[in-house]
Amino acid sequence: MSQVIVIGAGLSGLVAAIKSAEGGQQVTLISKGLGGLQLSQGTIDIHEQGLAGLESPAPHPYAAIGAENVLAGVKYLAKLLGPEFLVGDAKKNVYLPTAVGAIRPTALIPPSMAAGSVRDGAKWLIVGLRRLKDFNASLIAGNLSRLELPGGGSLSARALTIDVVAREGEVDSSALTFARAFDTPDFRQRLVAAIKPELQPGEAVGLPAILGVKQHDFWRELQASLGCEVFEIPLPPPSVPGMRLNEALTAKAKALGVRFVLGSYVSGFTAAGGKLVSVTVATTGAPQEFKADKFIYAPGGFESGALAMDSHYEITEKVFGLPLHGVAPVEELILPDYWDEQPVFKVGVSVDKQMRPLDAAGKPVYANLHAIGGIIGGAIRWKEKSGEGIALGSAWAATEGSENV
Amino acid sequence: MRKLSADVVVVGGGATGSGVVRDCAMRGYKAILVERGDLGHGTSARFHGLLHSGGRYVVADPESGAECARENAILKRIHADAVEATGGFFFQIEGDDESFADKFIEGAKIAKLPYQEITAAELLKREPRCNPKATRVMEVEDGTIDGWQLVWGACRSAEAYGAQILTYHQVTGIDVVGGKVQSVRCLDRKSGEEVVIDTAYVINCSGPWAGQVAALAGCHDVNVVPGRGVMVAMSHRLVNSVVNRLVKPADGDIIVPVHTVCIIGTTDVKVEDPDNLELPRAEVQKMLDAGELMVPGFRESRAVHAWAGARPLIKDDRVDASDTRHMSRGMAILDHETRDGVGGILTIGGGKLTTYRLMAKNITDVMVEKLGDDRPCRTDQEPVPGSENGKNYQVSHRLHDREEDRLEDQIICECELMSRKMFTELLRANPDASFDDLRRQLRLGMGPCQGGFCSLRATGIACAEGGWSADKATAALRLFLKNRWIGLWPILHGDQLRQAALDSWMISGTLNVESLPASEEVVL
Ligand SMILES: Cc1cc2nc3c(=O)[nH]c(=O)nc-3n(C[C@H](O)[C@H](O)[C@H](O)COP(=O)(O)OP(=O)(O)OC[C@H]3O[C@@H](n4cnc5c(N)ncnc54)[C@H](O)[C@@H]3O)c2cc1C
Ligand SMILES: Cc1cc2nc3c(=O)[nH]c(=O)nc-3n(C[C@H](O)[C@H](O)[C@H](O)COP(=O)(O)OP(=O)(O)OC[C@H]3O[C@@H](n4cnc5c(N)ncnc54)[C@H](O)[C@@H]3O)c2cc1C
C-alpha cells in the first residue's frame, strides 16, 4: 500500500486526504492548525462569473486544473457530504446576502441558506441579536433594500433586533456560543417567541448563521414554528457553517483511517533523485521524519503564512522554497489604492496538470510533490470568489487518474 | 450664511490652536476656533508621540532643552490623562562618539534637566530588547503623549471657558478693512454653508498651512518650509520606555512606546505640499534599519501602520533673528502689523507639541500686549477636564476598564479594547463624525487587524444606534478602509501582509463590500 502525506487541514487538504484514503492509500495528514474553512463563509464558491470563470486563461489556476476537474471536485464534495450539508448546482451560481447587506455569488450552499437566494419581490425580515456584535440587522436590511438584483428587480428587507440570551450574564457572545445554545429547546422557544409577533405575512426570516453546529437542521424546526421560510447569513469568523463542514470532513477522514498529526509544523524535508523522500516535523525533543511515496502540499497562501514576504520584500514559500510565479518589485505588487487589486496576492506556485509545482523551466520540482489550494498563484480568490473551486479542483486533479495513484 | 462674532478667531485645531483658544478663553476673551478638518487632524495627528524630556536638545540648544523639561512637568499635570510617564533612556552603542555623552551631561546641567547616568547592565535589565552592545546610558523623564487626547482636552477646557470650537470649518477668506482685520469667512464643509465671523483679531495657528492662511489676509511670502518626517508603528511595545540614541540627532533614532504599539521615527525631507505627504518605502526601510540597531529583531517584528507629518517651520527674513521673543526655540511669531501693515493678525509656526502651551502663551501675550490689556496666562495652573485627578494613564488602563464592564458591555474593537458604549457615546455627541474622526479619539481600527473585524461592527452600530442610513454607513465604512490603507501599504510585509490577506477574506470574500452600490451620500 502506498503512503501519502498531506500537509494542511483546509478544504483542499481534507478532501485530498479523504479521496486518497478512499483510493486505498495509507494517508497521514500533518497540519499546524485548523484550516481556513472555519473562517470562511461556509458555501462553495467556484467563480463570480460562473462557468465562464472556469475558462480563465493561464496563469489562473483554473487553466492548469481544468474546468472538468473543478466540476468533478465540487461534485465529489457534494456527494461526500450529501444534501444535508450542500445543495445546489455547480454550473449555476446563486446570490446570497452577506452580513453587510451586499449579495455575493456562490455555487453550492448549505440547505439552511437556500431560502436566502435573492429574488425579485422577496420580502425579508432580517433578525439580529443584540448580543451578537457581528451581525447588524439595520445595516443588512438597509443595504439589501437599496440593491438592484443581478437579474434585475429588488427585494424589500426590514430589520428586527431582539435580545435573546445565549449564555446567562453574557452580553458579548460569539456566534459559536449562540450556535451551541440551539441545542437547548428553551433557547429555540425564546427565539421563536421573540420573532413571531413581529413577523408579517409573506416574509422570510434571515438570521445570522448560528443555527446549530453538530445538529444543524434547526432551520427546519424554525420554519415550522414561524410558519415561514428561514435562512442563515454567514458571518465573519468564527464561522459556524465553516465549522460544520470542517467537522464533517474531519470525521469522514478519520473514519477512512486517515492519521492526523495536528499541531505540527513541517519545517524541513529530504529529497533524492528528483523525488521527495520525507518531511520533517519540528516537535519538542527530536525532530520527527515522515516518509511517503507521494506528498500533497495544501498549506494555504499568504493568510496562513505558507507564503511570506520579509521586510526586504522578498517572497518565499516557507517549507520547500518552491519557485514562485508573479513575483515582481514590491512597487508593482502592493498598490496605494485600497480598491485596486493587489497583485501580491496573485503570487504563488504554478503547477502542471497533476498539480506538481514547476520550476522556471516548466519541469516538476519533485516528481512526487503536488501543491493544491491557496498555494497556487494566479488568482485573487476572495475577489473573484474562487477559493473553494480552486481548492477542490486542485485536490481532485492531484488525486485522480492512474498516474496519481 | 451664518453670522458669528468673537474677540479672537483662532485658525487651526492642532495642538497650537487648541492651546491658543484655551489660553484666550481663560483670559476672558470670546474666542472661536476654526479647523478645516477634525481636531488634531494635521501635524498633531502625524507626529511621534514623544513628550520630550529635553534630552534631545541639550547639546545643541540647552535652553530649548530647559523649556521642554519645564513644559514636560506641566503637561504631566494639566494633561494627566494624555500622558504616560514611561521614562526614557539615551544610550550609546559600541562605536558611537563617546564625547557626545559628555556633551550631553554638560548640556543637561545647564538646562537643569533631570537625568541620571546608569550602567548598560541596568538599561538591559529595564529594557531587555535593547542592543546588548549598549555602552553609556542616561536616564531621563521622556514620556508619551497622546496628541488627540491633548487637543481635545485643551478644547474642552476652552469650551468650559466659553470658547466655541468649529470643526470642519475651513477659512476661505480674511477680510481686511482699512488695514485691520474685520472678519473671517469660513466654509462649513459638512453643511456647505458660509460662516462669517466678525472679529478684530486672528491668530493663525495653521501649522504647515500658515502661509496659505496668512495670504488670505493679504500677508504674503510667509515662508513655511514643511519638513516631512515618517514614522512606523510596530504592533507591540518592543520597549516600555522611550529609547533614544545618544548621538547627534539623526534619522530614526527614537522609539516611543505609545499605547499598545511602539513607534520609530523619524526623517526630515523638505517638501512642497503639506497636503500631499508621501510615505516612501525607502524611508520606511531606513526606519527598520535604524530600529534594528537599537532593538535587534526590530526589522522582522510586525509593523502595523505608518504615517508622515510635516514640521511647520517658518523661515522669515523679515523677522530679526535677534528678536528672541518672536523667533526663539525654533518657534516663530509673525506680527503682520509690522511685517505687512495688516493689523489684528498674528501667525505662529515651528515649535513642538511638547511646548504647545508655551507657544500659546507667547502668542497670546503678544495679542494681549497689543490690545493694551493686562490679563496674565493661567494655563499652567489648571488641569483640563478629565485630568483633575492628576493620574497619568497606563498602557493597561483599558484592560482595567474592560475587566470592570465586561459583563455589561461588548468589546467592539478587541485590539484596542474599545467598548460599545465608548463608541455609541462619542457617536451620539458627534453624529456627523467620520469613522476616522471617532478613531482618533477611540483608537478604533488602530491595532493589528487595522479595522478588519471592528469596522463592520462600527458600521452596524452607526446604522442601528446612530440613526445613519445604510447608504451613509456604508460610505463611511468604505472611506475608513480606504484611509486605513494609506498608512498600511507602505509597510506591508511579514505578519501585517498576512493580516491584510485575512482582512481581505472577510471584507471582500465573506462580505463582498466592494460590490455594494456607490453611496449617494458624501462622507467627509
Ligand atoms: C515627523 C514629526 C514628528 C514630530 N514629533 C514630535 C514629538 O514626538 N514630540 C513633540 O513634542 N513634537 C513633535 N513634532 C512637532 C509637533 O508635531 C508639531 O510641532 C505640532 O503638532 C504642530 O501643531 P500645530 O497645531 O502647530 O500644527 P497642526 O497640528 O498642523 O495644526 C494646524 C491645523 O490647521 C488646520 N488648517 C490648515 N488650513 C486651514 C484653514 N484654511 N482653515 C482652517 N483650518 C486650517 C489644519 O487642518 C491643521 O489641523 C513632530 C513633528 C513632525 C513633523
Ligand atoms: C502618537 C501616534 C500614535 C499612533 N499609533 C497608531 C497605532 O497604534 N495604530 C495605527 O494604526 N495608527 C497609529 N497612528 C497613526 C494614525 O492612525 C494615523 O494614521 C495618523 O495619525 C495620520 O492621521 P489621520 O488620523 O488624520 O488619518 P489618515 O489615515 O492620514 O487619513 C484620514 C484623512 O486625512 C486625510 N489626509 C491624509 N494625509 C493628510 C495630510 N497630510 N494632511 C491633511 N489631511 C490628510 C485623508 O485624505 C483622510 O481624509 C498613530 C499616530 C500617532 C501620531
GROMACS .gro file of C-alpha atoms and ligand atoms in nm, chain B residues 11-18 34-52 145 169-172 205-209 212-213 216 227-231 256 266-267 308-312 348 350-355 359, ligand 1:
model
  114
  416VAL     CA    1  -0.730   7.925   1.288
  417GLY     CA    2  -0.620   7.562   1.316
  418GLY     CA    3  -0.723   7.288   1.555
  419GLY     CA    4  -0.386   7.126   1.610
  420ALA     CA    5  -0.200   7.143   1.937
  421THR     CA    6  -0.105   7.506   1.894
  422GLY     CA    7  -0.451   7.635   1.803
  423SER     CA    8  -0.610   7.433   2.080
  439VAL     CA    9  -1.198   7.707   1.329
  440GLU     CA   10  -1.045   7.390   1.192
  441ARG     CA   11  -1.091   7.271   0.836
  442GLY     CA   12  -1.092   6.903   0.935
  443ASP     CA   13  -1.131   6.739   1.268
  444LEU     CA   14  -0.937   6.843   1.576
  445GLY     CA   15  -0.586   6.700   1.570
  446HIS     CA   16  -0.603   6.623   1.204
  447GLY     CA   17  -0.287   6.790   1.075
  448THR     CA   18   0.065   6.764   1.211
  449SER     CA   19  -0.066   6.699   1.558
  450ALA     CA   20  -0.202   6.368   1.425
  451ARG     CA   21   0.115   6.290   1.241
  452PHE     CA   22   0.387   6.325   1.498
  453HIS     CA   23   0.591   6.085   1.703
  454GLY     CA   24   0.406   6.084   2.034
  455LEU     CA   25   0.706   6.187   2.241
  456LEU     CA   26   0.669   6.410   2.542
  457HIS     CA   27   1.020   6.544   2.529
  550ILE     CA   28   0.176   6.199   2.486
  574HIS     CA   29  -1.483   7.482   0.907
  575GLN     CA   30  -1.226   7.592   0.656
  576VAL     CA   31  -1.112   7.951   0.648
  577THR     CA   32  -1.164   8.074   0.294
  610CYS     CA   33  -0.208   7.850   1.405
  611SER     CA   34  -0.245   7.655   1.087
  612GLY     CA   35   0.096   7.491   1.109
  613PRO     CA   36   0.230   7.390   0.770
  614TRP     CA   37  -0.060   7.575   0.609
  617GLN     CA   38  -0.176   7.987   0.287
  618VAL     CA   39  -0.387   8.127   0.569
  621LEU     CA   40  -0.588   8.515   0.278
  632GLY     CA   41   0.990   6.912   0.662
  633ARG     CA   42   0.838   6.571   0.613
  634GLY     CA   43   0.905   6.301   0.868
  635VAL     CA   44   0.786   5.942   0.852
  636MET     CA   45   0.700   5.722   1.144
  661VAL     CA   46   0.843   5.575   2.158
  671THR     CA   47   1.170   5.996   1.201
  672THR     CA   48   1.314   6.157   0.890
  713ALA     CA   49   0.411   6.117   0.764
  714GLY     CA   50   0.389   6.464   0.913
  715ALA     CA   51   0.529   6.799   0.810
  716ARG     CA   52   0.718   7.015   1.053
  717PRO     CA   53   0.567   7.362   1.029
  753ILE     CA   54   0.284   8.127   1.476
  755GLY     CA   55   0.751   7.590   1.445
  756GLY     CA   56   0.783   7.456   1.794
  757LYS     CA   57   0.695   7.116   1.929
  758LEU     CA   58   0.385   6.954   2.062
  759THR     CA   59   0.557   6.930   2.399
  760THR     CA   60   0.587   7.310   2.413
  764MET     CA   61   0.379   7.872   2.232
  930LIG     C1   62   0.753   6.397   1.187
  930LIG     C2   63   0.728   6.481   1.309
  930LIG     C3   64   0.747   6.428   1.434
  930LIG     C4   65   0.723   6.506   1.546
  930LIG     N1   66   0.740   6.451   1.668
  930LIG     C5   67   0.717   6.525   1.778
  930LIG     C6   68   0.725   6.468   1.906
  930LIG     O1   69   0.750   6.348   1.919
  930LIG     N2   70   0.705   6.545   2.014
  930LIG     C7   71   0.674   6.677   2.001
  930LIG     O2   72   0.659   6.741   2.104
  930LIG     N3   73   0.662   6.733   1.882
  930LIG     C8   74   0.681   6.661   1.769
  930LIG     N4   75   0.666   6.716   1.646
  930LIG     C9   76   0.624   6.853   1.636
  930LIG    C10   77   0.474   6.868   1.654
  930LIG     O3   78   0.406   6.761   1.597
  930LIG    C11   79   0.423   6.992   1.591
  930LIG     O4   80   0.502   7.097   1.633
  930LIG    C12   81   0.281   7.023   1.630
  930LIG     O5   82   0.197   6.912   1.612
  930LIG    C13   83   0.231   7.139   1.548
  930LIG     O6   84   0.100   7.166   1.582
  930LIG     P1   85   0.024   7.282   1.514
  930LIG     O7   86  -0.105   7.295   1.585
  930LIG     O8   87   0.109   7.400   1.507
  930LIG     O9   88   0.001   7.235   1.365
  930LIG     P2   89  -0.105   7.132   1.307
  930LIG    O10   90  -0.127   7.022   1.401
  930LIG    O11   91  -0.062   7.100   1.171
  930LIG    O12   92  -0.238   7.215   1.302
  930LIG    C14   93  -0.270   7.305   1.200
  930LIG    C15   94  -0.414   7.287   1.168
  930LIG    O13   95  -0.457   7.394   1.084
  930LIG    C16   96  -0.560   7.343   1.002
  930LIG     N5   97  -0.579   7.429   0.887
  930LIG    C17   98  -0.497   7.448   0.781
  930LIG     N6   99  -0.551   7.534   0.694
  930LIG    C18  100  -0.671   7.573   0.745
  930LIG    C19  101  -0.774   7.658   0.702
  930LIG     N7  102  -0.766   7.725   0.588
  930LIG     N8  103  -0.885   7.672   0.778
  930LIG    C20  104  -0.896   7.605   0.895
  930LIG     N9  105  -0.801   7.524   0.941
  930LIG    C21  106  -0.690   7.505   0.868
  930LIG    C22  107  -0.507   7.206   0.965
  930LIG    O14  108  -0.611   7.120   0.924
  930LIG    C23  109  -0.442   7.160   1.094
  930LIG    O15  110  -0.525   7.077   1.172
  930LIG    C24  111   0.685   6.639   1.532
  930LIG    C25  112   0.663   6.690   1.405
  930LIG    C26  113   0.682   6.612   1.295
  930LIG    C27  114   0.656   6.667   1.160
   0.00000   0.00000   0.00000
